[in-house]
Short mmCIF file of C-alpha atoms (C1' of nucleotides) in Angstrom, two decimals:
data_model
loop_
_atom_site.label_atom_id
_atom_site.label_comp_id
_atom_site.label_asym_id
_atom_site.label_seq_id
_atom_site.Cartn_x
_atom_site.Cartn_y
_atom_site.Cartn_z
CA UNK A 1 91.06 84.88 73.33
CA UNK A 2 93.38 83.16 75.89
CA UNK A 3 95.88 86.16 75.75
CA UNK A 4 93.45 87.87 77.83
CA UNK A 5 94.66 86.20 80.77
CA UNK A 6 98.25 86.60 80.23
CA UNK A 7 98.80 89.40 82.88
CA UNK A 8 96.96 87.51 85.49
CA UNK A 9 99.10 84.19 84.59
CA UNK A 10 102.15 86.60 84.93
CA UNK A 11 101.04 88.12 88.27
CA UNK A 12 100.30 84.63 89.53
CA UNK A 13 103.81 83.32 88.61
CA UNK A 14 104.97 86.30 90.43
CA UNK A 15 103.01 85.64 93.57
CA UNK A 16 104.23 81.93 93.72
CA UNK A 17 104.66 78.59 92.08
CA UNK A 18 102.08 78.08 89.04
CA UNK A 19 101.95 74.54 87.89
CA UNK A 20 100.64 73.12 84.70
CA UNK A 21 97.43 72.08 86.39
CA UNK A 22 96.86 75.34 88.13
CA UNK A 23 97.73 77.33 85.00
CA UNK A 24 95.06 75.09 82.82
CA UNK A 25 92.41 76.09 85.69
CA UNK A 26 92.98 79.50 85.52
CA UNK A 27 92.78 79.83 81.61
CA UNK A 28 89.51 77.72 81.44
CA UNK A 29 87.74 80.25 83.74
CA UNK A 30 85.05 81.69 81.58
CA UNK A 31 85.49 85.50 81.13
CA UNK A 32 82.79 88.04 80.48
CA UNK A 33 84.39 90.91 78.77
CA UNK A 34 83.10 94.54 79.36
CA UNK A 35 84.29 97.88 78.40
CA UNK A 36 84.41 100.45 81.04
CA UNK A 37 84.36 104.32 80.75
CA UNK A 38 86.23 106.57 83.02
CA UNK A 39 84.47 106.64 86.29
CA UNK A 40 82.22 103.52 85.85
CA UNK A 41 81.56 101.47 89.03
CA UNK A 42 81.96 97.66 88.76
CA UNK A 43 80.90 97.18 92.42
CA UNK A 44 79.56 99.47 94.69
CA UNK A 45 79.88 99.76 98.67
CA UNK A 46 76.95 97.72 100.36
CA UNK A 47 76.16 95.68 97.39
CA UNK A 48 76.17 91.94 97.44
CA UNK A 49 78.11 90.40 94.49
CA UNK A 50 78.61 87.19 92.94
CA UNK A 51 81.52 88.05 90.64
CA UNK A 52 85.05 89.37 90.87
CA UNK A 53 86.54 91.62 88.12
CA UNK A 54 89.88 90.98 86.33
CA UNK A 55 91.42 94.01 84.88
CA UNK A 56 92.56 93.23 81.28
CA UNK A 57 93.59 96.82 80.24
CA UNK A 58 93.54 100.26 81.91
CA UNK A 59 93.50 101.50 85.37
CA UNK A 60 90.98 100.81 88.20
CA UNK A 61 90.66 102.12 92.02
CA UNK A 62 89.07 101.15 94.85
CA UNK A 63 87.49 103.97 97.01
CA UNK A 64 85.39 104.25 100.31
CA UNK A 65 83.02 107.40 100.89
CA UNK A 66 82.30 108.30 104.35
CA UNK A 67 78.87 109.49 105.65
CA UNK A 68 80.07 113.05 105.48
CA UNK A 69 80.89 112.77 101.70
CA UNK A 70 84.60 112.57 102.11
CA UNK A 71 86.23 110.11 99.69
CA UNK A 72 89.42 107.91 100.28
CA UNK A 73 91.12 106.18 97.49
CA UNK A 74 92.22 102.68 98.86
CA UNK A 75 94.38 101.76 96.08
CA UNK A 76 95.07 101.77 92.45
CA UNK A 77 95.09 98.77 90.09
CA UNK A 78 96.71 97.74 86.87
CA UNK A 79 96.23 94.90 84.08
CA UNK A 80 96.44 91.45 85.64
CA UNK A 81 95.09 92.52 89.09
CA UNK A 82 91.56 91.18 90.33
CA UNK A 83 90.88 94.13 92.70
CA UNK A 84 87.85 92.82 94.21
CA UNK A 85 88.88 89.18 94.58
CA UNK A 86 88.00 89.34 98.35
CA UNK A 87 84.38 89.34 97.46
CA UNK A 88 84.66 85.74 96.69
CA UNK A 89 84.54 85.31 100.47
CA UNK A 90 83.27 88.76 101.62
CA UNK A 91 80.21 88.94 99.43
CA UNK A 92 78.98 92.29 100.78
CA UNK A 93 81.21 95.04 99.35
CA UNK A 94 82.51 97.34 101.98
CA UNK A 95 84.05 99.80 99.47
CA UNK A 96 83.50 100.46 95.70
CA UNK A 97 85.56 99.56 92.57
CA UNK A 98 85.64 101.89 89.60
CA UNK A 99 87.32 102.46 86.32
CA UNK A 100 90.06 105.41 86.76
CA UNK A 101 90.33 105.35 83.24
CA UNK A 102 88.47 103.99 80.10
CA UNK A 103 89.18 100.06 80.66
CA UNK A 104 88.53 96.50 79.58
CA UNK A 105 87.82 94.01 82.09
CA UNK A 106 86.66 90.33 82.51
CA UNK A 107 84.08 89.39 85.09
CA UNK A 108 84.71 86.15 86.77
CA UNK A 109 81.71 84.29 88.42
CA UNK A 110 82.52 83.18 91.67
CA UNK A 111 81.11 80.07 90.89
CA UNK A 112 83.41 79.59 88.33
CA UNK A 113 86.26 80.90 90.35
CA UNK A 114 85.46 78.39 92.97
CA UNK A 115 85.30 75.52 90.59
CA UNK A 116 88.89 76.65 89.43
CA UNK A 117 89.93 76.29 92.85
CA UNK A 118 88.42 73.08 93.36
CA UNK A 119 90.02 71.45 90.17
CA UNK A 120 93.54 72.86 91.24
CA UNK A 121 93.61 73.36 94.93
CA UNK A 122 96.93 74.82 94.93
CA UNK A 123 95.59 77.80 93.40
CA UNK A 124 93.78 78.71 96.64
CA UNK A 125 97.29 79.29 98.12
CA UNK A 126 98.06 81.86 95.29
CA UNK A 127 94.85 83.59 95.29
CA UNK A 128 94.78 83.70 99.08
CA UNK A 129 98.35 85.08 98.89
CA UNK A 130 97.22 87.62 96.59
CA UNK A 131 94.85 88.97 99.02
CA UNK A 132 97.38 89.09 101.68
CA UNK A 133 99.88 91.19 99.70
CA UNK A 134 96.71 93.19 99.07
CA UNK A 135 96.61 93.64 102.93
CA UNK A 136 99.98 94.35 103.34
CA UNK A 137 99.72 97.37 101.08
CA UNK A 138 96.95 98.51 103.16
CA UNK A 139 99.11 98.33 106.36
CA UNK A 140 101.71 100.29 104.71
CA UNK A 141 99.26 102.95 103.55
CA UNK A 142 97.72 103.32 106.84
CA UNK A 143 101.33 104.00 108.31
CA UNK A 144 102.02 106.55 105.84
CA UNK A 145 98.55 108.21 106.07
CA UNK A 146 99.14 108.18 109.54
CA UNK A 147 102.88 109.15 110.19
CA UNK A 148 103.91 110.93 107.06
CA UNK A 149 103.29 114.48 105.75
CA UNK A 150 102.02 115.38 102.36
CA UNK A 151 104.95 115.48 100.48
CA UNK A 152 106.23 112.08 101.82
CA UNK A 153 102.83 110.56 100.79
CA UNK A 154 103.07 111.90 97.45
CA UNK A 155 106.62 110.47 97.19
CA UNK A 156 105.51 107.16 98.54
CA UNK A 157 102.75 106.74 96.04
CA UNK A 158 105.05 107.42 93.18
CA UNK A 159 107.63 104.86 94.40
CA UNK A 160 104.77 102.41 94.90
CA UNK A 161 103.30 102.60 91.62
CA UNK A 162 106.53 102.69 89.83
CA UNK A 163 107.75 99.63 91.49
CA UNK A 164 104.28 97.78 90.88
CA UNK A 165 104.05 99.00 87.32
CA UNK A 166 107.67 98.05 86.48
CA UNK A 167 107.03 94.47 87.42
CA UNK A 168 104.19 94.43 84.84
CA UNK A 169 106.37 96.02 82.17
CA UNK A 170 104.34 99.15 82.34
CA UNK A 171 107.36 101.79 82.76
CA UNK A 172 109.56 103.35 80.17
CA UNK A 173 112.76 104.28 82.15
CA UNK A 174 111.86 106.05 85.29
CA UNK A 175 108.50 107.22 83.87
CA UNK A 176 104.88 105.72 83.62
CA UNK A 177 101.27 106.70 82.62
CA UNK A 178 99.12 107.69 85.58
CA UNK A 179 95.91 108.92 84.23
CA UNK A 180 94.48 110.54 87.31
CA UNK A 181 93.75 114.23 88.18
CA UNK A 182 95.13 116.01 91.20
CA UNK A 183 91.90 115.64 92.79
CA UNK A 184 92.09 111.68 92.49
CA UNK A 185 95.45 112.17 93.87
CA UNK A 186 94.15 114.24 96.77
CA UNK A 187 91.51 111.52 97.42
CA UNK A 188 94.35 108.70 97.63
CA UNK A 189 96.70 110.92 99.95
CA UNK A 190 94.05 112.15 102.25
CA UNK A 191 94.81 115.77 101.49
CA UNK A 192 92.93 118.61 99.50
CA UNK A 193 93.56 118.96 95.75
CA UNK A 194 95.15 122.57 96.40
CA UNK A 195 97.32 121.06 98.59
CA UNK A 196 98.15 118.34 95.99
CA UNK A 197 99.19 121.03 93.51
CA UNK A 198 101.53 122.80 95.87
CA UNK A 199 103.30 119.54 96.87
CA UNK A 200 103.70 118.70 93.29
CA UNK A 201 105.44 122.05 92.56
CA UNK A 202 107.63 121.56 95.52
CA UNK A 203 108.68 118.23 94.58
CA UNK A 204 109.10 119.36 91.05
CA UNK A 205 111.41 122.13 92.37
CA UNK A 206 113.35 119.78 94.33
CA UNK A 207 114.00 117.71 91.17
CA UNK A 208 112.19 114.56 92.59
CA UNK A 209 109.39 114.11 90.23
CA UNK A 210 107.50 115.65 87.41
CA UNK A 211 103.54 114.82 86.83
CA UNK A 212 101.70 116.39 83.86
CA UNK A 213 99.09 115.20 81.64
CA UNK A 214 98.73 111.80 83.27
CA UNK A 215 102.44 111.23 82.87
CA UNK A 216 104.80 110.64 85.77
CA UNK A 217 108.48 110.92 85.72
CA UNK A 218 110.82 110.16 88.49
CA UNK A 219 113.77 112.38 88.39
CA UNK A 220 115.84 111.14 91.22
CA UNK A 221 114.90 107.57 92.52
CA UNK A 222 117.29 107.62 95.55
CA UNK A 223 115.95 111.00 97.12
CA UNK A 224 112.54 110.18 96.10
CA UNK A 225 112.73 106.80 97.93
CA UNK A 226 114.18 108.91 101.08
CA UNK A 227 111.73 111.38 100.96
CA UNK A 228 109.11 108.69 100.74
CA UNK A 229 110.40 106.42 103.61
CA UNK A 230 110.01 103.65 100.89
CA UNK A 231 110.80 100.12 101.92
CA UNK A 232 109.40 97.62 99.38
CA UNK A 233 109.16 94.95 101.96
CA UNK A 234 105.41 95.23 102.15
CA UNK A 235 105.00 94.35 98.45
CA UNK A 236 106.42 90.76 99.15
CA UNK A 237 107.87 90.61 95.81
CA UNK A 238 110.15 87.55 95.28
CA UNK A 239 113.61 89.07 94.04
CA UNK A 240 114.51 91.48 96.75
CA UNK A 241 115.78 89.00 99.51
CA UNK B 1 93.74 72.03 127.74
CA UNK B 2 91.28 72.03 124.94
CA UNK B 3 89.57 75.10 126.41
CA UNK B 4 92.40 77.17 125.39
CA UNK B 5 91.07 77.18 121.93
CA UNK B 6 87.42 78.11 122.75
CA UNK B 7 87.86 81.72 121.86
CA UNK B 8 89.24 80.83 118.45
CA UNK B 9 86.37 78.28 118.17
CA UNK B 10 83.65 80.92 118.94
CA UNK B 11 85.28 83.36 116.32
CA UNK B 12 85.24 80.72 113.63
CA UNK B 13 81.90 80.13 114.08
CA UNK B 14 81.18 83.83 113.93
CA UNK B 15 83.23 84.00 110.67
CA UNK B 16 81.45 81.02 109.03
CA UNK B 17 80.13 77.57 109.05
CA UNK B 18 82.22 75.38 111.23
CA UNK B 19 81.64 71.60 110.79
CA UNK B 20 82.39 68.80 113.09
CA UNK B 21 85.47 67.83 110.88
CA UNK B 22 86.81 71.48 111.09
CA UNK B 23 86.16 71.80 114.83
CA UNK B 24 88.09 68.86 115.29
CA UNK B 25 90.98 69.48 113.05
CA UNK B 26 91.25 73.08 114.89
CA UNK B 27 91.17 71.41 118.30
CA UNK B 28 93.91 68.94 117.43
CA UNK B 29 96.43 71.67 116.34
CA UNK B 30 99.24 71.48 118.84
CA UNK B 31 99.68 74.52 120.97
CA UNK B 32 102.97 75.95 122.29
CA UNK B 33 101.83 78.13 125.21
CA UNK B 34 103.82 81.09 126.35
CA UNK B 35 103.49 84.18 128.62
CA UNK B 36 104.10 87.49 127.24
CA UNK B 37 105.08 90.65 129.40
CA UNK B 38 103.92 94.07 128.13
CA UNK B 39 105.73 95.13 125.32
CA UNK B 40 107.06 91.85 123.94
CA UNK B 41 107.41 90.95 120.57
CA UNK B 42 106.41 87.80 119.16
CA UNK B 43 107.46 88.77 115.63
CA UNK B 44 109.38 91.60 114.46
CA UNK B 45 109.32 93.46 111.10
CA UNK B 46 111.53 91.89 108.29
CA UNK B 47 111.78 88.45 110.07
CA UNK B 48 111.00 85.26 108.47
CA UNK B 49 108.70 83.29 110.86
CA UNK B 50 107.54 79.60 110.81
CA UNK B 51 104.55 79.98 113.17
CA UNK B 52 101.60 82.11 113.98
CA UNK B 53 100.42 83.43 117.34
CA UNK B 54 96.94 82.48 119.04
CA UNK B 55 96.13 85.02 121.59
CA UNK B 56 94.43 83.28 124.59
CA UNK B 57 94.38 85.93 127.04
CA UNK B 58 95.11 89.66 127.22
CA UNK B 59 95.73 92.22 124.32
CA UNK B 60 98.06 92.26 121.27
CA UNK B 61 98.81 94.95 118.60
CA UNK B 62 100.39 95.12 115.46
CA UNK B 63 102.71 97.85 114.34
CA UNK B 64 105.00 99.36 112.02
CA UNK B 65 107.95 101.78 112.41
CA UNK B 66 109.00 104.17 109.58
CA UNK B 67 112.39 104.60 108.96
CA UNK B 68 112.36 108.12 110.98
CA UNK B 69 111.31 106.44 114.02
CA UNK B 70 107.42 107.01 113.73
CA UNK B 71 105.20 104.42 114.70
CA UNK B 72 101.74 103.37 113.49
CA UNK B 73 99.72 100.96 115.56
CA UNK B 74 98.04 98.92 112.57
CA UNK B 75 95.45 97.09 114.94
CA UNK B 76 94.47 95.86 118.41
CA UNK B 77 93.67 92.14 119.11
CA UNK B 78 91.77 90.18 121.72
CA UNK B 79 91.42 86.53 122.78
CA UNK B 80 90.70 84.39 119.86
CA UNK B 81 92.49 86.33 117.07
CA UNK B 82 95.57 84.97 115.35
CA UNK B 83 97.05 88.44 114.51
CA UNK B 84 99.81 87.15 112.35
CA UNK B 85 97.83 84.50 110.52
CA UNK B 86 98.91 86.05 107.29
CA UNK B 87 102.36 84.89 107.85
CA UNK B 88 101.29 81.47 106.88
CA UNK B 89 101.65 82.65 103.48
CA UNK B 90 103.72 85.80 103.75
CA UNK B 91 106.76 84.26 105.77
CA UNK B 92 108.65 87.54 105.94
CA UNK B 93 106.83 89.78 108.35
CA UNK B 94 106.29 93.39 107.11
CA UNK B 95 105.35 94.65 110.61
CA UNK B 96 105.69 93.63 114.25
CA UNK B 97 103.43 91.93 116.54
CA UNK B 98 103.57 92.57 120.39
CA UNK B 99 101.76 92.17 123.69
CA UNK B 100 99.71 95.36 124.49
CA UNK B 101 99.55 94.04 128.16
CA UNK B 102 100.66 90.77 129.91
CA UNK B 103 99.23 88.41 127.76
CA UNK B 104 98.99 84.44 127.28
CA UNK B 105 99.61 83.14 123.70
CA UNK B 106 99.67 79.68 122.06
CA UNK B 107 102.15 79.45 118.98
CA UNK B 108 100.96 77.41 115.99
CA UNK B 109 103.52 76.01 113.88
CA UNK B 110 102.91 76.66 110.16
CA UNK B 111 103.31 73.02 109.43
CA UNK B 112 100.69 72.17 111.91
CA UNK B 113 98.29 74.50 110.46
CA UNK B 114 98.86 73.42 106.90
CA UNK B 115 98.38 69.89 108.19
CA UNK B 116 94.95 70.88 109.64
CA UNK B 117 93.90 72.80 106.60
CA UNK B 118 94.81 69.58 104.59
CA UNK B 119 92.83 67.39 106.98
CA UNK B 120 89.62 69.70 106.92
CA UNK B 121 90.02 71.87 103.51
CA UNK B 122 86.94 73.76 104.22
CA UNK B 123 88.64 75.48 107.17
CA UNK B 124 90.87 77.27 104.55
CA UNK B 125 87.92 79.13 103.47
CA UNK B 126 87.34 80.29 107.23
CA UNK B 127 90.74 81.35 107.67
CA UNK B 128 91.03 83.10 104.39
CA UNK B 129 87.84 84.92 105.20
CA UNK B 130 89.47 85.81 108.61
CA UNK B 131 92.27 87.46 107.04
CA UNK B 132 90.08 89.21 104.46
CA UNK B 133 87.98 90.72 107.34
CA UNK B 134 91.17 91.96 108.63
CA UNK B 135 92.03 93.56 105.50
CA UNK B 136 88.67 95.03 105.49
CA UNK B 137 89.32 96.78 108.82
CA UNK B 138 92.46 98.13 107.25
CA UNK B 139 90.40 99.78 104.44
CA UNK B 140 88.15 101.20 107.02
CA UNK B 141 91.25 102.50 109.19
CA UNK B 142 92.74 104.13 105.74
CA UNK B 143 89.65 105.85 105.44
CA UNK B 144 89.61 107.16 108.74
CA UNK B 145 93.04 108.17 108.83
CA UNK B 146 92.95 109.86 105.48
CA UNK B 147 89.49 111.82 106.01
CA UNK B 148 88.62 112.29 109.49
CA UNK B 149 89.84 114.60 112.18
CA UNK B 150 91.35 113.63 115.49
CA UNK B 151 88.15 113.62 117.34
CA UNK B 152 86.45 111.34 114.83
CA UNK B 153 89.54 109.01 114.73
CA UNK B 154 89.46 108.66 118.48
CA UNK B 155 85.16 108.09 118.35
CA UNK B 156 85.88 105.48 115.66
CA UNK B 157 88.48 103.55 117.53
CA UNK B 158 86.12 103.54 120.57
CA UNK B 159 83.30 102.32 118.40
CA UNK B 160 85.34 99.71 116.69
CA UNK B 161 86.80 98.12 119.93
CA UNK B 162 83.35 98.15 121.48
CA UNK B 163 81.61 96.01 118.80
CA UNK B 164 84.54 93.76 118.42
CA UNK B 165 84.83 93.30 122.34
CA UNK B 166 81.05 92.88 122.71
CA UNK B 167 80.99 89.90 120.18
CA UNK B 168 83.52 88.19 122.28
CA UNK B 169 81.87 88.99 125.66
CA UNK B 170 84.43 91.38 126.92
CA UNK B 171 82.13 94.30 127.40
CA UNK B 172 80.11 95.57 130.59
CA UNK B 173 77.22 97.45 129.31
CA UNK B 174 79.00 100.23 127.42
CA UNK B 175 82.10 100.00 128.91
CA UNK B 176 85.33 97.71 128.43
CA UNK B 177 88.90 97.43 129.49
CA UNK B 178 91.50 99.00 127.27
CA UNK B 179 94.97 98.54 128.76
CA UNK B 180 96.87 101.09 126.70
CA UNK B 181 98.44 104.58 127.32
CA UNK B 182 97.52 107.99 125.66
CA UNK B 183 100.82 107.65 123.88
CA UNK B 184 99.80 104.10 122.18
CA UNK B 185 96.42 105.63 121.43
CA UNK B 186 98.54 108.33 119.40
CA UNK B 187 100.33 105.74 117.69
CA UNK B 188 97.29 104.19 116.68
CA UNK B 189 95.44 107.21 115.53
CA UNK B 190 98.30 109.20 113.76
CA UNK B 191 98.24 112.14 116.30
CA UNK B 192 100.64 113.04 118.93
CA UNK B 193 99.98 112.18 122.60
CA UNK B 194 99.36 115.80 123.59
CA UNK B 195 96.63 115.98 121.14
CA UNK B 196 95.12 112.71 122.23
CA UNK B 197 94.84 114.15 125.82
CA UNK B 198 93.18 117.19 124.52
CA UNK B 199 90.60 115.30 122.22
CA UNK B 200 89.82 112.79 125.24
CA UNK B 201 89.09 115.88 127.34
CA UNK B 202 86.88 117.36 124.66
CA UNK B 203 85.00 113.95 123.95
CA UNK B 204 84.35 113.84 127.87
CA UNK B 205 83.26 117.16 128.03
CA UNK B 206 80.80 116.51 125.34
CA UNK B 207 79.58 113.44 127.25
CA UNK B 208 80.68 110.92 124.51
CA UNK B 209 83.25 108.77 126.20
CA UNK B 210 85.40 108.32 129.30
CA UNK B 211 88.91 106.84 129.43
CA UNK B 212 90.80 106.45 132.74
CA UNK B 213 92.96 103.80 134.12
CA UNK B 214 92.69 101.51 131.11
CA UNK B 215 88.90 101.55 131.09
CA UNK B 216 86.79 102.79 128.48
CA UNK B 217 83.33 104.13 128.92
CA UNK B 218 80.86 105.04 126.18
CA UNK B 219 78.59 107.47 127.42
CA UNK B 220 76.43 108.06 124.59
CA UNK B 221 76.55 105.36 121.70
CA UNK B 222 74.33 107.27 119.10
CA UNK B 223 76.38 110.54 119.34
CA UNK B 224 79.56 108.70 119.35
CA UNK B 225 78.68 106.76 116.20
CA UNK B 226 77.97 109.84 114.59
CA UNK B 227 81.07 111.56 115.64
CA UNK B 228 82.84 108.59 114.24
CA UNK B 229 80.95 108.16 111.05
CA UNK B 230 80.91 104.71 112.16
CA UNK B 231 79.50 101.93 109.75
CA UNK B 232 80.21 98.26 110.87
CA UNK B 233 79.88 96.96 107.31
CA UNK B 234 83.64 96.58 107.25
CA UNK B 235 83.44 94.16 110.15
CA UNK B 236 81.57 91.88 108.09
CA UNK B 237 79.73 90.49 111.06
CA UNK B 238 76.75 87.92 110.09
CA UNK B 239 73.88 89.67 111.95
CA UNK B 240 73.57 93.08 110.72
CA UNK B 241 72.02 92.22 107.38
"C1'" DC C 1 84.99 127.69 69.54
"C1'" DG C 2 82.75 127.87 73.55
"C1'" DT C 3 82.02 124.88 77.47
"C1'" DT C 4 83.61 122.45 81.05
"C1'" DC C 5 87.09 120.33 83.78
"C1'" DT C 6 91.51 120.90 85.64
"C1'" DT C 7 95.13 123.41 87.45
"C1'" DT C 8 97.09 127.32 89.70
"C1'" DT C 9 97.62 131.22 92.61
"C1'" DG C 10 96.70 134.32 96.86
"C1'" DA C 11 94.93 135.48 101.24
"C1'" DC C 12 93.38 133.83 105.35
"C1'" DT C 13 92.10 130.49 108.93
"C1'" DT C 14 92.47 126.21 111.59
"C1'" DC C 15 93.77 122.14 113.39
"C1'" DA C 16 97.39 119.77 115.31
"C1'" DA C 17 102.47 119.61 116.24
"C1'" DT C 18 105.87 121.23 119.26
"C1'" DC C 19 108.20 122.74 123.19
"C1'" DA C 20 108.62 123.06 127.81
"C1'" DA C 21 106.94 122.52 132.15
"C1'" DT C 22 104.21 120.63 135.92
"C1'" DG C 23 101.23 117.18 138.29
"C1'" DA C 24 99.86 112.74 139.61
"C1'" DG C 25 100.49 107.64 140.48
"C1'" DA C 26 102.62 103.57 141.14
"C1'" DG C 27 106.31 101.06 142.76
"C1'" DT C 28 110.90 100.71 145.00
"C1'" DG C 29 113.99 100.53 148.68
"C1'" DG C 30 116.30 102.45 152.48
"C1'" DC D 1 106.71 104.73 156.08
"C1'" DC D 2 108.33 107.98 153.39
"C1'" DA D 3 111.65 109.79 149.94
"C1'" DC D 4 112.82 108.62 145.33
"C1'" DT D 5 112.05 107.46 140.78
"C1'" DC D 6 109.53 106.71 136.70
"C1'" DT D 7 106.09 106.59 133.81
"C1'" DC D 8 102.00 108.70 132.60
"C1'" DA D 9 98.61 112.44 132.20
"C1'" DT D 10 97.96 117.32 132.08
"C1'" DT D 11 98.64 122.37 130.82
"C1'" DG D 12 100.02 126.66 128.38
"C1'" DA D 13 102.51 129.28 124.91
"C1'" DT D 14 103.84 129.05 120.28
"C1'" DT D 15 104.56 127.55 115.61
"C1'" DG D 16 103.70 125.20 111.57
"C1'" DA D 17 101.20 122.27 108.20
"C1'" DA D 18 97.16 121.85 105.72
"C1'" DG D 19 92.49 123.58 104.99
"C1'" DT D 20 89.57 126.81 103.19
"C1'" DC D 21 87.42 130.46 100.02
"C1'" DA D 22 87.61 132.59 95.85
"C1'" DA D 23 89.25 133.66 91.61
"C1'" DA D 24 91.73 133.26 87.34
"C1'" DA D 25 94.36 130.94 83.93
"C1'" DG D 26 94.82 126.73 81.08
"C1'" DA D 27 93.61 122.15 78.93
"C1'" DA D 28 90.38 119.31 76.95
"C1'" DC D 29 86.51 118.24 74.36
"C1'" DG D 30 82.12 117.83 72.03
#
DNA sequence: CGTTCTTTTGACTTCAATCAATGAGAGTGG
DNA sequence: CCACTCTCATTGATTGAAGTCAAAAGAACG
């Protein structure tokens, strides 16, 4: 049972110092398991929630719909993430959280989370830091959405996912699974699905990336990074000092 | 001397419950005052910092420059804000913080902030919540940058600023000071300065807003809100439940 | 296997960027 | 007090990136 939280433990170690006390407190948080089908929402914009969602297996994403129906995907998430940790202090959702692919999640009741933080106060700093890294990614995405063209946006998404997936061991060489449609990429990048298709062809033609059947392959990391204007500072990973 | 933190106290009350203990702890944080000229950076991208900046008087903004020189303004800030509070846990800046106009700030050493949080632990939740609301604004801006055209972006910025400034008493009827150039608006909205000028003319022609000499006037709130697709949920203000 | 979802293609349109120049104010110094 | 300079705002002409619309081809799936 306890191995369900391994991904979270590993992530917390990555974010900062995780002592014995803190680790025990995390492991003792009661988990309420659930299986999600592709497209299921675990929390919807406007809703008041009393639990957060730990992703055990699969992919999730957060998104916001505008009144006119346009959708923006805010972020993608992988095992070990608690995508809606912010709801611990912002009870009313300002966006939605959905399963990108069939996924396994564990719901963490806010009362249980709060109890864990009381038991091991230093966990608070770790969780806070996690939400701050989240915010740092938003800043980066705002910058890319505001200042970069479609090809750079696409390249940046691939760089971002590759680096984050590599840290959790979900890459194979320079490739990784990305179970999303071109339409979902369009939602994430602020361009139309038709344009996504054309940009992917262009990047393929330039031998930067391939993307087919939910599998992404990076063909030339250096040129991809350049196209994306990628600078991993915003990820606040410990190693690249 | 103590009245310098009034704006911060008011803001914290707005964010959540501020007890006597917590208020006293905030008031006792040592302040290191400084005057900033327009354009001065208090923290720069990549820098490792050991203090945060409380804005006492004036306007500040955070921004990120891409390798190609393009700039995105992430957010504007007003008195009472601690724009780089996140540096308490993310020591390395992933963006820059600058004075938009001549401003008065107080630097808060991280050691002093940490001491205040230890003295009044419930302050941690308030400060954490503040950074989460920040992140919520980013999500909204990502959505607007990704999904809305230039006129809507402009309208949204005016809605956002109006609501935030109103809560701190910095509005006069439907107008407020906004000491920025059209070029800075362009940086914030992800469009060119020339296009900012044209959009402002268009919005003026439609009697939605005026913007001249650093003063913004909202001419028709309802239609502006509609143009902006504005929904203040993301501000997580206490009243609109 | 047929139905549905996803990807791909082509023709055309539109929004915003670019380039280049002019105007308008604010402050400076002779 | 009036050139002079700077910055900021404005305008026009043109280009370019991405959106739109519509249809066909290819995968996926019950």
